[in-house]
One Martini backbone bead per residue (centre of mass of N, CA, C, O) as a GRO file, in nm:
protein
  162
    1UNK     BB    1  -6.840  -2.023  -4.851
    2UNK     BB    2  -6.669  -1.960  -4.490
    3UNK     BB    3  -6.371  -1.885  -4.391
    4UNK     BB    4  -6.185  -1.995  -4.129
    5UNK     BB    5  -6.068  -1.848  -3.857
    6UNK     BB    6  -5.815  -1.861  -3.626
    7UNK     BB    7  -5.889  -1.967  -3.268
    8UNK     BB    8  -5.632  -1.756  -3.154
    9UNK     BB    9  -5.533  -1.573  -2.908
   10UNK     BB   10  -5.375  -1.333  -2.762
   11UNK     BB   11  -5.080  -1.393  -2.687
   12UNK     BB   12  -4.813  -1.584  -2.425
   13UNK     BB   13  -4.667  -1.902  -2.380
   14UNK     BB   14  -4.531  -2.064  -2.163
   15UNK     BB   15  -4.316  -2.045  -2.247
   16UNK     BB   16  -4.188  -1.779  -2.342
   17UNK     BB   17  -4.202  -1.670  -2.060
   18UNK     BB   18  -3.954  -1.866  -1.935
   19UNK     BB   19  -3.780  -1.738  -2.161
   20UNK     BB   20  -3.800  -1.434  -1.994
   21UNK     BB   21  -3.706  -1.507  -1.731
   22UNK     BB   22  -3.403  -1.604  -1.732
   23UNK     BB   23  -3.286  -1.360  -1.931
   24UNK     BB   24  -3.336  -1.191  -1.681
   25UNK     BB   25  -3.205  -1.331  -1.431
   26UNK     BB   26  -2.928  -1.318  -1.561
   27UNK     BB   27  -2.874  -1.020  -1.623
   28UNK     BB   28  -2.892  -0.972  -1.324
   29UNK     BB   29  -2.647  -1.178  -1.200
   30UNK     BB   30  -2.436  -0.973  -1.368
   31UNK     BB   31  -2.578  -0.657  -1.249
   32UNK     BB   32  -2.494  -0.762  -0.989
   33UNK     BB   33  -2.147  -0.840  -1.022
   34UNK     BB   34  -2.079  -0.604  -1.135
   35UNK     BB   35  -2.137  -0.405  -0.850
   36UNK     BB   36  -1.991  -0.557  -0.621
   37UNK     BB   37  -1.721  -0.480  -0.760
   38UNK     BB   38  -1.729  -0.210  -0.739
   39UNK     BB   39  -1.736  -0.208  -0.425
   40UNK     BB   40  -1.489  -0.281  -0.371
   41UNK     BB   41  -1.310  -0.137  -0.524
   42UNK     BB   42  -1.395   0.089  -0.378
   43UNK     BB   43  -1.286   0.006  -0.066
   44UNK     BB   44  -1.016  -0.015  -0.133
   45UNK     BB   45  -1.005   0.291  -0.244
   46UNK     BB   46  -1.020   0.427   0.001
   47UNK     BB   47  -0.773   0.259   0.212
   48UNK     BB   48  -0.554   0.324  -0.012
   49UNK     BB   49  -0.625   0.658   0.085
   50UNK     BB   50  -0.620   0.687   0.312
   51UNK     BB   51  -0.371   0.555   0.396
   52UNK     BB   52  -0.166   0.757   0.236
   53UNK     BB   53  -0.198   0.950   0.395
   54UNK     BB   54  -0.057   0.802   0.704
   55UNK     BB   55   0.185   0.814   0.598
   56UNK     BB   56   0.246   1.124   0.534
   57UNK     BB   57   0.201   1.179   0.795
   58UNK     BB   58   0.406   0.984   0.983
   59UNK     BB   59   0.633   1.018   0.788
   60UNK     BB   60   0.680   1.356   0.896
   61UNK     BB   61   0.725   1.258   1.204
   62UNK     BB   62   0.934   1.148   1.179
   63UNK     BB   63   1.165   1.353   1.060
   64UNK     BB   64   1.065   1.563   1.217
   65UNK     BB   65   1.268   1.417   1.474
   66UNK     BB   66   1.531   1.324   1.342
   67UNK     BB   67   1.568   1.663   1.345
   68UNK     BB   68   1.564   1.725   1.578
   69UNK     BB   69   1.826   1.551   1.688
   70UNK     BB   70   2.039   1.621   1.495
   71UNK     BB   71   2.013   1.943   1.595
   72UNK     BB   72   2.134   1.823   1.877
   73UNK     BB   73   2.329   1.540   1.771
   74UNK     BB   74   2.188   1.318   1.687
   75UNK     BB   75   2.166   0.920   1.630
   76UNK     BB   76   1.966   0.698   1.501
   77UNK     BB   77   2.058   0.315   1.438
   78UNK     BB   78   1.836   0.161   1.614
   79UNK     BB   79   1.503   0.072   1.557
   80UNK     BB   80   1.158   0.081   1.671
   81UNK     BB   81   0.783   0.098   1.568
   82UNK     BB   82   0.483   0.076   1.670
   83UNK     BB   83   0.112   0.122   1.549
   84UNK     BB   84  -0.164   0.305   1.545
   85UNK     BB   85  -0.491   0.541   1.500
   86UNK     BB   86  -0.668   0.614   1.715
   87UNK     BB   87  -0.626   0.917   1.726
   88UNK     BB   88  -0.720   0.878   1.496
   89UNK     BB   89  -0.987   0.775   1.350
   90UNK     BB   90  -0.811   0.454   1.275
   91UNK     BB   91  -0.841   0.175   1.428
   92UNK     BB   92  -0.751  -0.038   1.119
   93UNK     BB   93  -0.478   0.091   1.160
   94UNK     BB   94  -0.142   0.023   1.090
   95UNK     BB   95   0.209   0.048   1.210
   96UNK     BB   96   0.536   0.062   1.137
   97UNK     BB   97   0.922   0.197   1.207
   98UNK     BB   98   1.257   0.144   1.043
   99UNK     BB   99   1.530   0.211   1.148
  100UNK     BB  100   1.892   0.202   0.957
  101UNK     BB  101   2.168   0.134   0.875
  102UNK     BB  102   2.313   0.109   0.572
  103UNK     BB  103   2.544  -0.014   0.390
  104UNK     BB  104   2.820   0.116   0.186
  105UNK     BB  105   2.985  -0.026  -0.049
  106UNK     BB  106   3.291  -0.111  -0.189
  107UNK     BB  107   3.403  -0.020  -0.444
  108UNK     BB  108   3.597  -0.067  -0.700
  109UNK     BB  109   3.882  -0.074  -0.858
  110UNK     BB  110   4.038   0.126  -1.073
  111UNK     BB  111   4.242   0.013  -1.318
  112UNK     BB  112   4.563   0.121  -1.333
  113UNK     BB  113   4.538   0.223  -1.070
  114UNK     BB  114   4.619   0.228  -0.742
  115UNK     BB  115   4.480  -0.022  -0.559
  116UNK     BB  116   4.552   0.069  -0.227
  117UNK     BB  117   4.415   0.405  -0.257
  118UNK     BB  118   4.189   0.316  -0.413
  119UNK     BB  119   3.998   0.137  -0.135
  120UNK     BB  120   4.087   0.345   0.100
  121UNK     BB  121   3.913   0.600   0.009
  122UNK     BB  122   3.651   0.423  -0.040
  123UNK     BB  123   3.702   0.262   0.262
  124UNK     BB  124   3.608   0.617   0.347
  125UNK     BB  125   3.346   0.694   0.212
  126UNK     BB  126   3.201   0.507   0.298
  127UNK     BB  127   3.189   0.518   0.635
  128UNK     BB  128   3.074   0.789   0.581
  129UNK     BB  129   2.843   0.774   0.482
  130UNK     BB  130   2.719   0.500   0.682
  131UNK     BB  131   2.701   0.663   0.899
  132UNK     BB  132   2.518   0.930   0.740
  133UNK     BB  133   2.248   0.680   0.671
  134UNK     BB  134   1.951   0.661   0.666
  135UNK     BB  135   1.664   0.394   0.719
  136UNK     BB  136   1.264   0.501   0.669
  137UNK     BB  137   1.014   0.275   0.734
  138UNK     BB  138   0.719   0.253   0.636
  139UNK     BB  139   0.405   0.019   0.745
  140UNK     BB  140   0.128   0.047   0.641
  141UNK     BB  141  -0.206  -0.139   0.816
  142UNK     BB  142  -0.461  -0.342   0.746
  143UNK     BB  143  -0.742  -0.498   0.724
  144UNK     BB  144  -0.898  -0.695   0.544
  145UNK     BB  145  -1.212  -0.880   0.457
  146UNK     BB  146  -1.147  -1.142   0.681
  147UNK     BB  147  -0.984  -1.015   0.946
  148UNK     BB  148  -0.670  -1.154   0.884
  149UNK     BB  149  -0.560  -1.014   0.625
  150UNK     BB  150  -0.270  -0.818   0.576
  151UNK     BB  151  -0.231  -0.500   0.456
  152UNK     BB  152  -0.008  -0.280   0.233
  153UNK     BB  153   0.265   0.030   0.203
  154UNK     BB  154   0.590   0.055   0.220
  155UNK     BB  155   0.788   0.309   0.250
  156UNK     BB  156   1.118   0.540   0.194
  157UNK     BB  157   1.369   0.655   0.342
  158UNK     BB  158   1.678   0.880   0.299
  159UNK     BB  159   1.867   1.006   0.612
  160UNK     BB  160   2.141   1.287   0.534
  161UNK     BB  161   2.420   1.365   0.759
  162UNK     BB  162   2.616   1.663   0.735
   0.00000   0.00000   0.00000
């Protein structure tokens, strides 16, 4: 007598196909999520790069203006300005510049030394430095992804009139 082999077809069952499609869907979703995060990170890096270049430009302009004023005998006390970079073809970026006088505190007189004389000297030096020093703070901002939140960077430097 001959034994017959079972009559199974060589193929995939419906369950195997459904499991394979589910695995593929989860994998594609993970890849899509990674790609999306990568694109957002790249866009943010580009904004920060543009922001950095615009900050350099505006800070250099401000320092040149201050140096030109010093050459004319002028030194700003307090100053605030703001604007955008529309003329530089970056209308989504804005800037705020604040120049203020720096208040340098009087250090305490060391022990064992005539406190009155040292305090007078420290006070005089502190006042002179305060008169000759300005803090220049520049903030560059851009609109965030949701168009409501501002993001940006702030640069701070000091100018001393000698």
